[in-house]
Coordinates of C-alpha atoms in Angstrom, one line a residue:
M1 CA 22.2 -128.9 -164.6
G2 CA 20.3 -131.2 -162.3
S3 CA 21.9 -130.4 -159.0
A4 CA 21.6 -126.7 -159.8
R5 CA 18.2 -127.1 -160.0
S6 CA 18.0 -129.0 -157.0
R7 CA 19.7 -126.6 -154.9
I8 CA 17.3 -123.8 -156.2
T9 CA 14.4 -125.7 -155.5
F10 CA 15.9 -126.5 -151.7
H11 CA 16.7 -123.0 -151.1
F12 CA 13.0 -121.9 -152.6
H13 CA 11.4 -124.2 -150.3
G14 CA 13.4 -122.3 -147.5
V15 CA 12.3 -119.3 -148.1
V16 CA 8.9 -120.1 -148.2
L17 CA 8.8 -122.0 -145.1
G18 CA 10.9 -119.3 -143.5
A19 CA 8.5 -116.8 -144.7
A20 CA 5.8 -119.0 -143.0
V21 CA 8.1 -119.4 -139.5
G22 CA 7.9 -115.3 -139.9
I23 CA 4.2 -115.0 -140.0
L24 CA 4.0 -117.5 -136.6
C25 CA 6.6 -115.4 -135.1
G26 CA 5.0 -112.2 -135.7
I27 CA 1.8 -113.2 -134.5
S28 CA 3.1 -114.6 -131.4
A29 CA 5.7 -111.6 -130.7
A30 CA 2.7 -109.1 -131.2
L31 CA 0.8 -110.7 -128.7
F32 CA 3.5 -111.3 -126.5
L33 CA 4.5 -107.4 -126.3
W34 CA 0.9 -106.5 -126.0
L35 CA 0.6 -108.7 -123.2
L36 CA 4.2 -107.5 -121.7
D37 CA 2.6 -104.1 -122.1
L38 CA -0.5 -104.6 -120.2
A39 CA 1.3 -106.6 -117.2
T40 CA 3.8 -103.4 -117.5
S41 CA 1.0 -101.0 -117.0
W42 CA -1.0 -102.7 -114.3
R43 CA 2.3 -103.0 -112.2
E44 CA 3.2 -99.6 -112.5
G45 CA -0.2 -98.4 -111.4
H46 CA -0.7 -101.1 -108.9
E47 CA 2.9 -101.4 -107.2
V48 CA 1.7 -103.1 -104.3
I49 CA 1.4 -106.4 -106.4
V50 CA 5.2 -106.5 -106.2
W51 CA 5.0 -107.9 -102.6
A52 CA 3.5 -110.5 -104.0
L53 CA 6.3 -111.7 -106.0
P54 CA 7.5 -114.3 -103.8
I55 CA 4.0 -116.0 -103.9
A56 CA 4.2 -115.7 -107.7
G57 CA 7.5 -117.3 -107.9
L58 CA 6.0 -120.4 -105.8
A59 CA 3.2 -120.4 -108.1
I60 CA 4.9 -120.3 -111.2
G61 CA 7.7 -122.3 -110.0
Y62 CA 5.2 -125.3 -109.0
G63 CA 3.4 -125.0 -112.6
Y64 CA 7.0 -125.4 -114.3
E65 CA 8.0 -128.2 -111.9
R66 CA 4.5 -130.1 -112.6
F67 CA 4.2 -129.4 -116.2
G68 CA 7.5 -128.0 -117.7
Q69 CA 10.2 -130.5 -117.2
P70 CA 10.6 -131.1 -120.8
I71 CA 10.8 -127.6 -121.4
K72 CA 13.1 -126.5 -118.3
G73 CA 16.3 -125.9 -120.5
G74 CA 14.5 -122.9 -122.5
S75 CA 16.9 -121.0 -124.7
N76 CA 19.7 -123.5 -123.9
L77 CA 17.3 -126.4 -124.8
V78 CA 16.8 -124.4 -128.3
I79 CA 20.2 -123.9 -129.0
A80 CA 21.3 -127.5 -128.2
T81 CA 18.5 -128.8 -130.8
A82 CA 19.5 -126.6 -133.3
Q83 CA 23.0 -127.5 -132.8
G84 CA 22.2 -131.0 -133.1
G85 CA 21.7 -130.8 -136.8
G86 CA 17.9 -131.4 -136.8
E87 CA 17.8 -134.9 -135.9
G88 CA 17.0 -134.7 -132.2
A89 CA 13.7 -135.0 -130.6
P90 CA 11.1 -132.4 -131.2
L91 CA 10.6 -129.4 -129.2
P92 CA 7.7 -130.0 -126.7
Q93 CA 4.6 -128.2 -127.9
R94 CA 4.0 -126.6 -124.6
L95 CA 7.5 -124.6 -125.1
A96 CA 5.8 -121.6 -126.5
P97 CA 2.7 -120.9 -124.5
M98 CA 4.3 -121.8 -121.2
V99 CA 7.3 -119.3 -121.6
L100 CA 4.7 -116.8 -122.6
L101 CA 2.8 -117.1 -119.8
G102 CA 5.8 -117.4 -117.3
T103 CA 7.3 -114.2 -118.6
V104 CA 4.3 -112.1 -118.6
L105 CA 3.8 -113.7 -114.8
T106 CA 7.3 -112.1 -114.2
H107 CA 7.0 -109.1 -115.5
L108 CA 3.4 -108.5 -113.7
F109 CA 4.7 -109.1 -110.5
G110 CA 8.3 -107.3 -110.9
G111 CA 10.9 -109.5 -111.9
S112 CA 13.6 -107.8 -113.3
A113 CA 14.0 -109.9 -117.0
G114 CA 13.7 -109.4 -120.6
R115 CA 11.8 -110.7 -123.6
E116 CA 14.4 -111.9 -126.3
G117 CA 14.6 -115.5 -124.3
T118 CA 10.6 -115.7 -124.5
A119 CA 10.5 -114.4 -128.1
V120 CA 13.2 -117.1 -129.3
Q121 CA 11.8 -119.8 -127.8
M122 CA 8.4 -119.0 -129.0
G123 CA 9.9 -118.8 -132.3
A124 CA 11.7 -122.2 -132.3
G125 CA 9.0 -123.9 -130.7
L126 CA 6.6 -122.9 -133.4
S127 CA 9.2 -123.5 -136.4
D128 CA 9.4 -126.9 -134.9
W129 CA 6.0 -127.7 -134.9
L130 CA 5.6 -126.2 -138.6
A131 CA 8.5 -128.6 -139.4
R132 CA 6.9 -131.7 -138.1
R133 CA 3.6 -130.9 -139.7
V134 CA 5.2 -130.4 -143.4
R135 CA 7.4 -133.4 -142.4
V136 CA 10.7 -131.8 -143.9
D137 CA 14.2 -133.5 -143.5
A138 CA 16.5 -133.1 -140.8
A139 CA 18.6 -130.5 -142.9
M140 CA 15.4 -128.4 -143.5
R141 CA 14.5 -128.9 -140.0
R142 CA 17.6 -127.3 -138.5
Q143 CA 17.4 -124.3 -141.2
L144 CA 13.7 -123.9 -139.7
L145 CA 14.8 -123.8 -136.1
L146 CA 17.4 -121.1 -136.9
A147 CA 14.6 -119.2 -138.6
G148 CA 12.5 -119.4 -135.8
M149 CA 15.3 -118.1 -133.5
A150 CA 15.8 -115.4 -136.0
G151 CA 12.3 -114.5 -136.4
G152 CA 11.4 -114.4 -132.6
F153 CA 14.6 -111.9 -132.2
G154 CA 13.9 -109.8 -135.1
A155 CA 9.9 -109.6 -134.5
V156 CA 10.3 -108.6 -130.8
F157 CA 12.9 -106.0 -131.5
G158 CA 12.2 -104.4 -134.8
T159 CA 15.5 -105.3 -135.9
P160 CA 15.2 -108.1 -138.6
L161 CA 18.8 -108.0 -140.0
A162 CA 20.2 -108.4 -136.5
G163 CA 17.8 -111.1 -136.0
T164 CA 19.1 -113.1 -139.0
V165 CA 22.6 -112.6 -137.8
F166 CA 22.0 -113.7 -134.3
G167 CA 20.1 -116.9 -135.4
L168 CA 23.2 -117.9 -137.1
E169 CA 25.8 -116.7 -135.0
V170 CA 24.2 -117.7 -131.2
L171 CA 25.0 -121.6 -131.7
A172 CA 28.6 -121.4 -130.7
R173 CA 32.0 -119.8 -131.2
R174 CA 32.6 -121.1 -134.6
P175 CA 32.3 -120.2 -138.3
I176 CA 29.2 -119.4 -138.8
R177 CA 27.1 -121.6 -141.3
Y178 CA 25.3 -119.6 -144.0
D179 CA 22.8 -122.7 -145.1
A180 CA 20.1 -121.4 -143.3
L181 CA 20.9 -117.3 -144.2
L182 CA 17.7 -117.1 -146.7
P183 CA 15.1 -118.9 -144.2
S184 CA 16.4 -116.8 -141.3
L185 CA 15.9 -113.6 -143.7
A186 CA 12.7 -114.6 -144.4
A187 CA 11.6 -115.3 -141.0
A188 CA 13.3 -112.1 -139.6
F189 CA 11.7 -109.7 -142.2
V190 CA 8.2 -111.4 -142.1
G191 CA 8.1 -111.4 -138.5
D192 CA 8.8 -107.8 -138.3
F193 CA 6.5 -106.7 -140.6
V194 CA 3.5 -108.7 -139.2
T195 CA 4.6 -107.4 -135.9
R196 CA 4.5 -104.0 -137.2
G197 CA 1.5 -104.8 -139.2
V198 CA -0.8 -105.3 -136.3
G199 CA 0.2 -102.2 -134.7
I200 CA 2.9 -103.0 -132.4
A201 CA 5.2 -100.0 -131.8
H202 CA 9.0 -100.6 -130.5
T203 CA 11.1 -98.6 -128.3
P204 CA 12.0 -95.5 -130.4
F205 CA 15.4 -94.5 -130.1
R206 CA 17.2 -91.1 -131.8
A207 CA 19.9 -91.4 -134.4
V208 CA 23.5 -91.0 -133.0
S209 CA 25.2 -88.2 -134.4
F210 CA 28.3 -88.9 -136.3
V211 CA 31.9 -89.1 -134.8
A212 CA 34.8 -89.4 -136.5
P213 CA 37.3 -92.3 -135.4
T214 CA 40.5 -91.0 -134.3
P215 CA 43.5 -92.7 -133.1
M216 CA 42.6 -91.4 -129.3
L217 CA 39.2 -92.2 -129.5
V218 CA 40.3 -95.8 -130.6
V219 CA 42.4 -95.8 -127.1
K220 CA 39.4 -94.7 -125.3
W221 CA 36.9 -97.2 -126.9
V222 CA 39.9 -100.0 -126.2
L223 CA 39.1 -99.1 -122.1
F224 CA 35.9 -99.4 -122.8
A225 CA 36.0 -102.6 -123.9
I226 CA 37.8 -103.8 -120.9
V227 CA 35.4 -102.5 -118.7
I228 CA 32.2 -103.8 -120.7
A229 CA 34.1 -107.3 -120.7
A230 CA 34.5 -107.3 -116.7
V231 CA 30.9 -106.3 -116.1
A232 CA 29.8 -109.1 -118.8
L233 CA 31.9 -111.7 -117.1
V234 CA 30.5 -110.6 -113.4
F235 CA 26.9 -110.7 -115.0
I236 CA 27.6 -114.4 -116.3
E237 CA 29.4 -115.6 -113.3
L238 CA 26.8 -114.0 -110.8
T239 CA 23.7 -115.4 -112.3
H240 CA 25.5 -119.0 -113.1
F241 CA 26.6 -118.9 -109.5
I242 CA 23.2 -118.1 -108.0
R243 CA 21.3 -120.6 -110.1
R244 CA 23.9 -123.2 -109.2
R245 CA 23.9 -122.6 -105.4
G246 CA 20.1 -122.6 -105.7
E247 CA 19.9 -125.9 -107.0
R248 CA 22.2 -127.2 -104.8
H249 CA 20.7 -126.1 -101.6
V250 CA 17.2 -125.8 -102.4
P251 CA 16.2 -128.6 -104.8
R252 CA 12.7 -127.8 -105.2
L253 CA 12.1 -124.8 -107.9
P254 CA 9.0 -123.4 -106.6
W255 CA 11.2 -122.5 -103.1
R256 CA 14.1 -121.3 -105.3
M257 CA 11.7 -119.0 -107.0
A258 CA 9.9 -117.8 -103.8
L259 CA 13.4 -117.1 -102.1
G260 CA 14.4 -115.0 -105.5
G261 CA 11.3 -113.4 -105.0
L262 CA 11.8 -112.4 -101.6
A263 CA 15.2 -111.2 -102.1
I264 CA 13.9 -108.9 -105.2
V265 CA 11.4 -107.5 -102.9
G266 CA 14.1 -106.7 -100.3
L267 CA 16.1 -104.9 -102.9
W268 CA 13.3 -103.1 -103.9
Q269 CA 12.4 -101.5 -100.7
L270 CA 16.3 -101.2 -99.5
V271 CA 16.9 -99.0 -103.0
G272 CA 13.6 -97.4 -102.5
S273 CA 12.9 -97.3 -106.3
S274 CA 10.8 -99.0 -108.8
D275 CA 13.1 -98.3 -111.5
Y276 CA 15.0 -101.7 -111.7
L277 CA 11.7 -104.0 -112.0
G278 CA 10.8 -105.4 -115.0
L279 CA 12.3 -104.6 -118.3
S280 CA 13.5 -100.9 -116.9
V281 CA 13.0 -99.1 -120.4
P282 CA 13.0 -95.8 -119.0
L283 CA 16.1 -96.0 -117.2
M284 CA 17.8 -97.4 -120.6
L285 CA 16.4 -94.1 -122.3
R286 CA 17.3 -91.9 -119.8
A287 CA 21.2 -93.1 -120.0
F288 CA 21.4 -91.6 -123.8
S289 CA 20.3 -88.0 -122.2
D290 CA 21.2 -87.6 -118.6
G291 CA 25.1 -86.9 -118.2
E292 CA 24.4 -87.2 -114.1
L293 CA 23.4 -90.4 -114.3
P294 CA 24.5 -92.3 -110.9
A295 CA 27.6 -94.6 -111.3
Y296 CA 26.0 -97.2 -109.3
V297 CA 22.8 -97.5 -111.4
F298 CA 23.9 -100.1 -113.8
A299 CA 25.2 -102.6 -110.9
L300 CA 21.9 -102.0 -109.2
K301 CA 20.1 -103.4 -112.4
L302 CA 22.7 -106.1 -112.7
L303 CA 22.0 -107.5 -109.2
F304 CA 18.0 -107.4 -109.7
T305 CA 18.5 -109.1 -113.0
A306 CA 21.0 -111.9 -111.7
I307 CA 18.8 -112.7 -108.8
T308 CA 15.6 -112.7 -111.1
L309 CA 17.0 -115.0 -113.5
G310 CA 19.5 -116.8 -111.2
A311 CA 16.2 -118.1 -109.1
G312 CA 14.3 -119.4 -112.0
F313 CA 12.1 -116.7 -113.2
L314 CA 11.0 -116.7 -117.2
G315 CA 12.2 -114.1 -119.4
G316 CA 15.6 -113.0 -121.4
E317 CA 18.8 -111.1 -120.8
V318 CA 18.7 -109.0 -123.7
T319 CA 16.9 -105.8 -122.6
P320 CA 18.4 -106.0 -118.8
L321 CA 22.0 -106.0 -120.3
F322 CA 20.7 -103.4 -122.8
V323 CA 19.8 -101.2 -119.7
I324 CA 22.8 -102.5 -118.0
G325 CA 25.2 -101.6 -120.8
A326 CA 23.6 -98.2 -121.7
T327 CA 23.7 -96.7 -118.1
L328 CA 27.6 -97.9 -117.9
G329 CA 28.3 -96.8 -121.0
C330 CA 26.6 -93.4 -120.3
V331 CA 28.8 -93.0 -117.0
M332 CA 32.0 -94.2 -118.8
A333 CA 31.4 -91.8 -122.0
S334 CA 31.3 -88.6 -119.2
A335 CA 34.4 -89.9 -117.5
L336 CA 36.2 -90.5 -120.9
G337 CA 34.8 -87.1 -122.4
M338 CA 32.7 -88.5 -125.3
P339 CA 29.1 -87.9 -126.2
I340 CA 27.2 -89.6 -123.7
E341 CA 24.7 -91.0 -126.7
L342 CA 27.3 -92.7 -128.4
G343 CA 28.8 -94.2 -125.1
A344 CA 25.2 -95.4 -124.2
G345 CA 24.6 -97.0 -127.7
V346 CA 27.6 -98.5 -127.7
G347 CA 27.5 -99.9 -124.2
M348 CA 24.0 -101.1 -125.1
A349 CA 25.3 -103.1 -128.1
A350 CA 28.6 -104.4 -126.5
L351 CA 27.5 -105.5 -123.1
F352 CA 25.0 -108.3 -124.8
A353 CA 27.4 -108.8 -127.5
A354 CA 30.2 -110.0 -124.8
A355 CA 27.8 -111.9 -122.6
A356 CA 26.2 -113.9 -125.7
N357 CA 29.1 -114.4 -127.9
T358 CA 26.9 -112.2 -130.6
P359 CA 29.5 -109.6 -131.5
L360 CA 28.0 -109.2 -135.2
A361 CA 24.3 -109.3 -134.4
L362 CA 24.6 -106.9 -131.7
S363 CA 26.8 -104.4 -134.2
V364 CA 24.4 -104.7 -136.7
M365 CA 21.5 -104.3 -134.1
A366 CA 23.4 -101.0 -132.8
M367 CA 22.9 -99.7 -136.5
E368 CA 19.3 -100.6 -137.0
L369 CA 18.4 -98.9 -133.9
L370 CA 20.9 -96.0 -133.7
G371 CA 21.7 -95.4 -137.1
V372 CA 24.7 -95.9 -139.3
A373 CA 26.9 -93.4 -137.7
I374 CA 27.3 -95.8 -134.7
A375 CA 28.9 -98.6 -137.0
P376 CA 32.5 -98.2 -136.7
H377 CA 32.2 -97.6 -132.7
A378 CA 30.1 -100.6 -132.1
L379 CA 32.1 -103.2 -134.2
I380 CA 35.1 -102.2 -132.4
V381 CA 33.9 -102.3 -128.8
C382 CA 31.8 -105.4 -129.5
V383 CA 34.5 -107.5 -130.9
L384 CA 37.1 -106.3 -128.4
A385 CA 34.4 -107.1 -125.4
W386 CA 33.7 -110.6 -127.1
V387 CA 37.3 -111.4 -127.3
L388 CA 37.9 -110.3 -123.7
V389 CA 35.2 -112.3 -122.2
G390 CA 36.4 -115.6 -124.2
P391 CA 34.5 -118.6 -124.1
R392 CA 32.1 -117.8 -121.2
S393 CA 28.5 -117.2 -121.9
I394 CA 24.9 -116.4 -120.4
Y395 CA 24.1 -119.7 -122.5
A396 CA 25.1 -123.0 -120.6
A397 CA 24.3 -125.0 -124.1
Q398 CA 27.2 -122.5 -125.8
L399 CA 29.5 -123.5 -123.3
T400 CA 29.6 -127.1 -123.8
L401 CA 29.6 -126.8 -127.4
N402 CA 32.5 -124.2 -127.4
S403 CA 34.3 -126.7 -125.1
T404 CA 33.7 -129.6 -127.3
Q405 CA 34.7 -127.7 -130.3
S406 CA 37.8 -126.3 -128.4
M407 CA 38.8 -130.0 -128.1
R408 CA 38.1 -130.9 -131.6
D409 CA 40.4 -128.0 -132.7
S410 CA 43.1 -129.2 -130.4
R411 CA 43.2 -132.4 -132.0
L412 CA 43.2 -131.2 -135.2
D413 CA 45.9 -127.9 -135.0
P414 CA 49.4 -128.9 -134.0
L415 CA 50.1 -125.4 -132.8
R416 CA 47.5 -126.4 -130.0
R417 CA 49.2 -129.1 -128.6

């Protein structure tokens, strides 16, 4: 009886603290999205500012080199800390404000980056700050870190269910531990309520019409998943390649970011379009209705994003991968004789699912954004693409954890020896 009461009390405290984390996540996400909209609007009205991206990279890089060494791991630092069981060093308090400022500046000057990485890092940083203030134990601290990740993701996209699953699923390719489910659920929903409550509007999507799964359609989805997995691998490897080579040949971060900014400006002029700067949300929405979308669009957005993130600019991968996946899905749907809005929606979810090892979270996210009719199609492609990509990931911390887990499994499983 006492054990049951203690368990209920523990979970009750987790829900209460998770809701508190959600409030922090909601407020920070609302501020972030508001500033991001201001920065994007300013850039679109004064595109001459993009020419200053190399100078901005130099300044941001110097700031991070001088003051940001404790937080240079970014999302990987958060993942590694959460995976450590809540017993490691606290996340630096400067994490949330510095990543917020760096991401807004990246978008202001035209870098091709997303927003989920920033939201997840801010959520985790604020949740760890709360955990220290209320002096919780290691187990509860770990739950609050996961809740912060869930709350940040759910609040910034308006998808609390996907945020909940993302916070639990993103750590590594291993069975999900559900001990943090209730705090994560509370944080994701409260964060979303707060963000919407202060008047922040999310990108609107039209619900996808119902298409019954058939054997022939499943065959098409298999082909679809193979292409998605291949593009995910290209994005992962290219981004890591640019980062590794940059660190090897240009040791100073400010100069790496300046060179990356110079490359983006050169591409911008070469392509002759601003569609690939920033989030590129209009390009993503266009993929749901334009059957004449050029086949090269996804490749250009991939290149712009890989250079931006590989050079060290701040932001996230989700929205750029959504754009790449949606535009690629639109083209493949046209080629395979499927509704383009269905192909764009499935591609949007599956590309990030494969690149981040989060097939369940992105299947749920597809349903939250595009309606339940997309559920069977998104789940098939997300899971298949995830399997095909294997242990590769956009998050380097996942690679380390996956490698450790694989070695442990090989010792335990005689069939692997």
